[in-house]
Amino acid sequence: MNGLSATEAATRLAAEGANELPSARPRNIASMIWKVISEPMLLLLFACGGVYLILGDTHGAVVLVFFILIIVSISLFQEHKTERALEALRDLSSPRAIVIRDGTQQNIASREVVCGDLLVLSEGDRVTADAILMSCMNMSVDESLLTGESLAVEKALTNPAPLAMGQAGGEHMPFVFSGSLVVQGKGIARVMATGSRTVIGKIGQALASVQQEPTRVQTEMDKVVKMIAFASLMVALLLTIFYGFSRHDWLNGILVGITFAMALIPEELPVVLALFLGLGAWRIARQRVLTRRVPAIEMLGETTVLCVDKTGTLTQNKMAVARLFAQGRHYCCTVPDAELQVLDEEFHEVLEYAILASHRSPFDPMEVAIQEFGKSMLGQTEHLHDSWMLVDEYPLSKELLAMSRVWQSADQAHFVIASKGAPEAIADLCHLSVEQIDALHKEVDLLAKQGLRVLGVAKAQFSPVSLSATENTDKKLPPIQHDFEFEFIGLIALADPIRAGVPAAIQDCQTAGIRVIMITGDYPATAQNIAQQCGFATSSGIMTGAELNAIDDAELSQRIKTTSIFCRVSPEQKLRLVNVLKKNGEIVAMTGDGVNDAPALKAAHIGIAMGKRGTDVARESAALVLLDDDFTAIVATIRSGRRIFDNLRKTIRFIIAVHIPVIGMSLIPVLAGWPLVLMPVHIMVLQLIIDPTCSLVFEAESEEPDVMRRPPRSVNASIFDAAVLRTGLLHGTALLLTVLGIYGYALQHYPNTGEARALAFTAMVIGNIGLIFIHRSVSSDIVHSLRLPNPALWWVVATASAILLLALSIPAISALFHFGQPALSEVLTSAAVALFCVGLIAAVKAYRYRQRRIS
């Protein structure tokens, strides 16, 4: 059972290929190029190039081709960046598998599993390859994905072990299949087939055919883009007809109509949304949080209630034995080592049976702590019973929160049953009297008030009737734990300190208007102690699972508004709590890790699964997966979700603001009978400012200082709300009037139309750059915005400034832009007027922000 060596596994992986089904492959460069050149903006550019060639303006056509190449390059860079982010997420979201290699258990990506590997399977695991069981205990597997049967099937070993895989379905067979789910028990299986050679692979389920539904923001964005695109094409057509009839120049009329359509169509919007969500998921993944469903990113900023487990989320999940209780006496395990040499027999017995009630190679933190402490205290003595054989196991169940293991002594003379679990469950097994139970509760409460996790320990002996040689021992064992005559031994208390940063993170949530509710299966006093350490409001008291069962949903909906600690709660009750919170109008995020948590995770608006201790079925039901099971990562993710939505709104405001002057300067000169200001080449230069700013600059902006000091946004909040539209329209109109004034003044005072066009375009470029700094931050003034770090911003500013300087100073390039040669003083004056406009907008923005804060 040592498994493959690392070298042999690598060799087989290279020969067999990855253990994965056919799925959506990353797009190649050809598909990316086709997507880019089929965009409406580039199609309009091609049309403009054709008109230029018809008009005999070869230079204009060449310039357009040059800008088309630049825009395609920028778009491909953006597409490649998004694809890399998605590829990183695909790698992270690959299911995990525990295998035995070189004699040790290793947690690897399921795509790295090869034939011959030994899979370690436990309750809640998704089987990652077709395999034959080499050992198993109480294992049941849900194979409904393959057979359509909803009931789980029991697994059993056969002797001799088969050499090839059999059919799915059927009781007491040793075969487990890729895609099936272990719902009970555990086992070790040898892999026989991987990837497309598995049964599910042969069925041919292709993940590439699965299409995700558009998110609410995507739907909203799609409607706006279609509406504006239709309106722009209609207005462009009317403008073409008007120009053709009024100036008797239909070719230039077509050029004017195309230019106007280019100015109005907001092709940045869908690109921005896809990039923000894709890169947002990638940035969240860098915080060790995997996004499995994109809508979760949108809803993070709406979260009003965060339901969290205690163990492993708020605490470190690194248990250590703190105290023992037996025969009315307490033993403190935290004194110096020198004083731990003498352990009385009654405490020896508590440790001995706690170890026997645990797995030999445990993963559960409490069992690991018990075993480590037991070895340090008991040494290699008879108390560890290494020679005893495990006969059977009675697993933990929702009806009885205790587990028992049946051992046969080395001389095979008798059977010993060791049990551990919740103190009340152990008391039930031992049939304690009312007085004994009351006394036990006092001791448990004393330990729990110290923040300790308390387990009861019990023992029993069993002597089955004489068995024939053909009968199995376990067939004569009682069917349930209650049939044994258990004797109460004592209590073992374990400490699980809270994680560093949890109190500050909970304070952040409370400041941000997010209620944090602890839902745990732990003892009430323990939960309350941990809650106080973490900073929960405990004045309203706590509620137990028993109290939950005693009240209806109407009463619970009132109690849940003030109660923040729920203890001794079952997974079914978690689902009820989530549903009641949702009925109260809350946006609920919830953590979970077990198979039975899956319904509650799915019911919550944002399900958050534990990545390390969580089961595969919990991870599949969740929208987010905490790879480190850390509560502070949840708060950091909420912060990131708010930042993404804030930056989306900044981008929308900027897009509206910069398009207003472009639209106005494309339309007003035509209607007023003035010479044209903007031509396709000018639109392209402006797009070189707008596109990277929208997709790269604003996406990389850091969060606002008050991002976690304001309440969650409304569930009906829109990225196109009145405030966003009003701000964008006002800023854009101010810049339009400035540019229009400069152009009108220049036409009156300079006979050369090219000079007037150059001055107006200079003001427009300077104004657009200024609008970037204005919209970078909602709360900061423009001076502070200049100091905020963002490398992509300065590349955009430098590129736009360089193109403008070249177009103004080099005659050959000026001719391509249809510019004259204005004096330097005139250019500086035009730039100064644009900067004055930007400064005025910034001053008004700062004043209005201060007024809002005062009010």
XYZ file of C-alpha atoms in Angstrom, residues 254-590:
337
model
C -21.438 58.625 -45.655
C -18.106 59.388 -43.990
C -19.831 61.815 -41.600
C -22.488 59.216 -40.731
C -19.888 56.534 -40.086
C -17.839 58.917 -37.953
C -20.890 59.779 -35.868
C -21.728 56.082 -35.387
C -18.144 55.465 -34.277
C -18.428 58.346 -31.812
C -21.670 57.109 -30.278
C -21.444 53.312 -30.155
C -20.209 52.380 -26.638
C -18.237 49.321 -27.714
C -16.131 49.641 -24.548
C -19.004 48.577 -22.268
C -19.154 44.805 -22.934
C -15.344 44.620 -23.058
C -15.088 46.449 -19.740
C -17.589 44.185 -17.995
C -15.991 40.948 -19.199
C -12.523 42.171 -18.273
C -13.531 43.505 -14.849
C -15.290 40.286 -13.845
C -12.593 38.032 -15.285
C -9.691 39.913 -13.739
C -11.724 40.449 -10.572
C -12.079 36.691 -10.162
C -8.352 36.328 -10.827
C -7.444 38.977 -8.245
C -9.744 37.318 -5.690
C -8.053 33.987 -6.455
C -4.713 35.572 -5.539
C -6.227 36.124 -2.079
C -6.743 32.343 -1.921
C -10.454 32.539 -2.711
C -11.679 30.694 -5.788
C -14.659 32.107 -7.674
C -16.739 29.268 -9.121
C -19.678 31.443 -10.210
C -19.152 34.949 -11.593
C -22.477 36.381 -10.288
C -21.019 36.001 -6.800
C -18.579 38.827 -7.586
C -21.475 41.142 -8.391
C -23.401 40.207 -5.229
C -20.483 40.556 -2.820
C -21.133 44.261 -2.417
C -24.812 43.576 -1.615
C -24.119 41.147 1.240
C -25.941 42.131 4.430
C -25.513 38.942 6.507
C -22.483 36.674 6.712
C -23.118 33.272 8.341
C -19.919 31.549 9.427
C -18.897 28.364 11.130
C -16.626 28.582 14.167
C -14.137 25.750 13.848
C -11.489 26.361 11.217
C -13.073 29.581 9.984
C -12.938 31.834 13.021
C -10.486 29.571 14.815
C -7.184 28.064 13.662
C -8.544 24.507 13.548
C -5.322 23.415 15.235
C -6.625 21.701 18.321
C -4.613 20.881 21.416
C -5.709 18.913 24.481
C -6.158 21.434 27.305
C -7.895 19.616 30.169
C -9.019 16.147 31.249
C -11.876 15.308 33.606
C -12.416 11.952 35.289
C -14.027 10.778 38.522
C -14.731 14.317 39.709
C -11.166 15.549 39.179
C -9.682 17.954 36.603
C -6.239 17.686 35.050
C -4.659 20.731 33.362
C -2.553 19.802 30.337
C -0.973 23.219 29.837
C 1.483 23.195 32.758
C 5.247 22.873 32.014
C 6.444 19.544 30.606
C 8.406 18.704 33.746
C 5.159 18.408 35.678
C 3.494 16.128 33.127
C 5.420 13.006 33.996
C 2.821 11.627 36.398
C -0.657 10.948 35.034
C -3.097 9.122 37.271
C -4.755 5.982 35.996
C -8.213 7.535 35.581
C -6.753 10.147 33.215
C -4.767 7.425 31.439
C -8.064 5.691 30.759
C -9.698 8.815 29.303
C -6.814 9.253 26.886
C -6.638 5.544 26.085
C -10.278 5.260 25.037
C -10.307 8.651 23.292
C -7.458 7.347 21.108
C -9.241 4.032 20.495
C -12.358 5.975 19.436
C -10.288 7.900 16.855
C -8.812 6.900 13.524
C -5.308 5.421 13.455
C -4.191 7.984 10.851
C -6.497 10.871 11.660
C -7.210 14.000 9.632
C -9.763 15.499 11.985
C -7.943 18.196 14.030
C -9.394 16.978 17.325
C -8.350 13.389 16.677
C -4.865 14.551 15.636
C -4.556 16.519 18.883
C -5.780 13.588 20.985
C -3.359 11.188 19.331
C -0.360 13.528 19.630
C -1.064 14.257 23.286
C -1.694 10.594 24.010
C 1.628 9.534 22.510
C 3.474 12.207 24.441
C 1.821 11.205 27.713
C 1.342 7.462 27.374
C 4.441 6.736 25.326
C 4.734 3.383 23.618
C 2.882 1.559 26.411
C 0.093 -0.954 26.436
C -2.416 1.904 26.567
C -2.038 2.529 22.810
C -2.844 -1.099 21.888
C -1.014 -1.144 18.564
C -1.593 -4.890 18.304
C -5.381 -4.665 18.546
C -7.449 -5.152 15.373
C -10.296 -2.869 14.319
C -13.420 -4.950 13.792
C -16.150 -2.435 13.037
C -17.124 1.210 13.326
C -20.342 3.025 14.211
C -20.047 6.424 12.490
C -21.318 9.780 13.689
C -24.900 10.478 12.615
C -27.309 13.363 12.869
C -29.425 11.289 15.280
C -26.499 10.559 17.606
C -23.475 12.870 17.763
C -21.075 10.123 18.832
C -18.898 7.538 17.090
C -17.792 4.153 18.384
C -15.071 1.777 17.230
C -14.985 -1.930 18.002
C -11.564 -3.486 18.702
C -10.492 -7.081 19.165
C -7.675 -7.724 21.610
C -4.524 -9.498 20.525
C -5.559 -12.702 22.332
C -8.982 -12.483 20.585
C -10.621 -13.120 23.942
C -13.012 -10.182 23.912
C -14.115 -7.044 22.095
C -13.621 -3.519 23.416
C -15.786 -0.641 22.248
C -14.484 2.926 22.581
C -16.829 5.846 22.029
C -16.404 9.602 21.956
C -18.658 12.482 20.977
C -20.869 15.254 22.268
C -21.198 14.973 26.072
C -24.983 14.739 25.902
C -24.730 11.930 23.312
C -22.252 9.992 25.477
C -24.517 10.528 28.495
C -27.377 9.078 26.449
C -25.278 6.041 25.455
C -24.326 5.461 29.103
C -27.922 5.821 30.295
C -26.906 8.238 33.038
C -29.431 9.283 35.637
C -30.919 12.752 35.798
C -28.638 13.648 38.706
C -25.567 12.358 36.888
C -26.512 14.286 33.741
C -26.974 17.503 35.733
C -23.567 17.062 37.334
C -22.013 16.330 33.954
C -23.579 19.443 32.431
C -22.048 21.583 35.163
C -18.575 20.240 34.397
C -19.080 20.656 30.645
C -20.350 24.184 31.118
C -17.335 25.042 33.275
C -14.955 23.874 30.555
C -16.954 25.395 27.717
C -16.973 28.809 29.352
C -13.199 28.746 28.972
C -13.657 28.430 25.202
C -12.815 24.717 25.152
C -14.307 22.098 22.853
C -15.582 19.280 25.099
C -15.957 15.608 24.180
C -17.300 12.804 26.283
C -15.552 9.414 26.378
C -17.108 6.031 27.164
C -16.175 2.335 27.005
C -17.934 -0.994 26.696
C -17.092 -4.672 26.365
C -18.833 -7.247 24.221
C -18.626 -11.030 24.133
C -20.485 -12.434 21.110
C -21.943 -15.913 21.117
C -19.714 -18.651 19.824
C -19.174 -18.363 16.108
C -18.634 -21.049 13.545
C -15.540 -20.860 11.384
C -17.535 -19.581 8.438
C -19.229 -16.702 10.301
C -17.939 -13.134 10.391
C -17.465 -11.516 13.777
C -19.034 -8.206 12.744
C -22.247 -9.967 11.702
C -22.874 -10.777 15.393
C -22.330 -7.200 16.579
C -25.392 -5.145 17.548
C -26.818 -2.970 14.767
C -26.682 0.285 16.781
C -24.434 1.772 19.451
C -27.227 1.884 22.041
C -27.187 -1.898 22.281
C -23.827 -1.862 24.060
C -23.549 -1.409 27.843
C -21.444 1.728 27.909
C -19.670 3.067 30.987
C -18.905 6.788 31.247
C -15.150 7.434 31.667
C -14.695 11.198 31.541
C -14.290 14.338 29.456
C -11.508 15.588 27.254
C -11.396 19.332 26.490
C -9.518 20.833 23.570
C -8.583 24.409 22.777
C -8.790 25.966 19.334
C -7.485 29.556 19.404
C -9.049 32.142 17.107
C -7.216 33.140 13.962
C -5.111 36.262 13.934
C -6.994 39.134 12.335
C -10.490 37.747 12.980
C -11.554 40.423 15.517
C -10.421 43.196 13.166
C -12.179 41.523 10.226
C -15.432 41.232 12.171
C -15.101 44.883 13.155
C -14.686 45.704 9.436
C -17.894 43.807 8.664
C -19.841 45.596 11.378
C -18.535 48.962 10.182
C -19.561 48.011 6.638
C -23.131 47.249 7.743
C -22.724 43.469 7.471
C -24.046 41.304 10.300
C -21.859 38.314 11.139
C -23.771 35.318 12.518
C -21.974 32.329 14.026
C -23.665 28.995 13.255
C -21.887 26.103 14.921
C -22.500 22.610 16.209
C -20.459 23.377 19.314
C -21.549 23.687 22.927
C -23.264 27.008 23.826
C -20.700 28.176 26.389
C -17.815 27.401 24.008
C -19.491 29.288 21.195
C -20.163 32.260 23.464
C -16.555 32.365 24.679
C -15.187 32.329 21.123
C -17.778 34.916 20.077
C -16.640 37.270 22.818
C -13.005 36.849 21.773
C -13.942 37.614 18.161
C -16.003 40.694 19.013
C -19.543 39.444 18.396
C -22.453 41.215 20.040
C -23.514 38.626 22.639
C -25.885 40.790 24.683
C -28.925 39.420 22.840
C -28.077 35.882 23.924
C -27.678 32.714 21.904
C -30.031 30.151 20.435
C -29.590 26.380 20.371
C -30.788 23.850 17.844
C -33.334 22.573 20.333
C -34.798 26.080 20.670
C -34.937 26.374 16.885
C -37.052 23.251 16.693
C -39.421 24.627 19.318
C -40.417 27.803 17.417
C -42.016 28.432 14.043
C -40.580 30.499 11.175
C -42.613 33.583 12.105
C -41.071 33.755 15.577
C -37.645 32.822 14.230
C -37.762 35.664 11.702
C -38.047 38.089 14.633
C -35.497 36.393 16.892
C -32.926 36.129 14.104
C -32.863 39.914 13.709
C -31.032 40.273 17.021
C -29.482 36.852 17.688
C -25.967 36.420 16.300
C -24.930 33.057 17.810
C -26.592 29.746 16.954
C -25.077 26.633 18.517
C -25.766 22.914 18.490
C -27.201 23.491 15.019
C -27.643 20.656 12.522
C -27.114 21.081 8.749
C -30.890 20.972 8.201
C -31.301 23.842 10.615
C -28.625 25.804 8.732
C -30.842 25.616 5.655
C -33.798 26.857 7.671
C -31.811 29.797 9.043
C -30.687 30.786 5.541
C -34.233 30.661 4.193
C -35.602 32.743 7.082
C -32.867 35.351 6.587
C -33.729 35.528 2.882
C -37.421 35.988 3.692
C -36.379 38.904 5.911
C -34.892 40.572 2.829
C -31.244 39.881 3.703
C -28.553 39.083 1.137
C -26.930 36.031 2.710
C -23.397 34.711 2.371
C -22.724 31.444 4.160
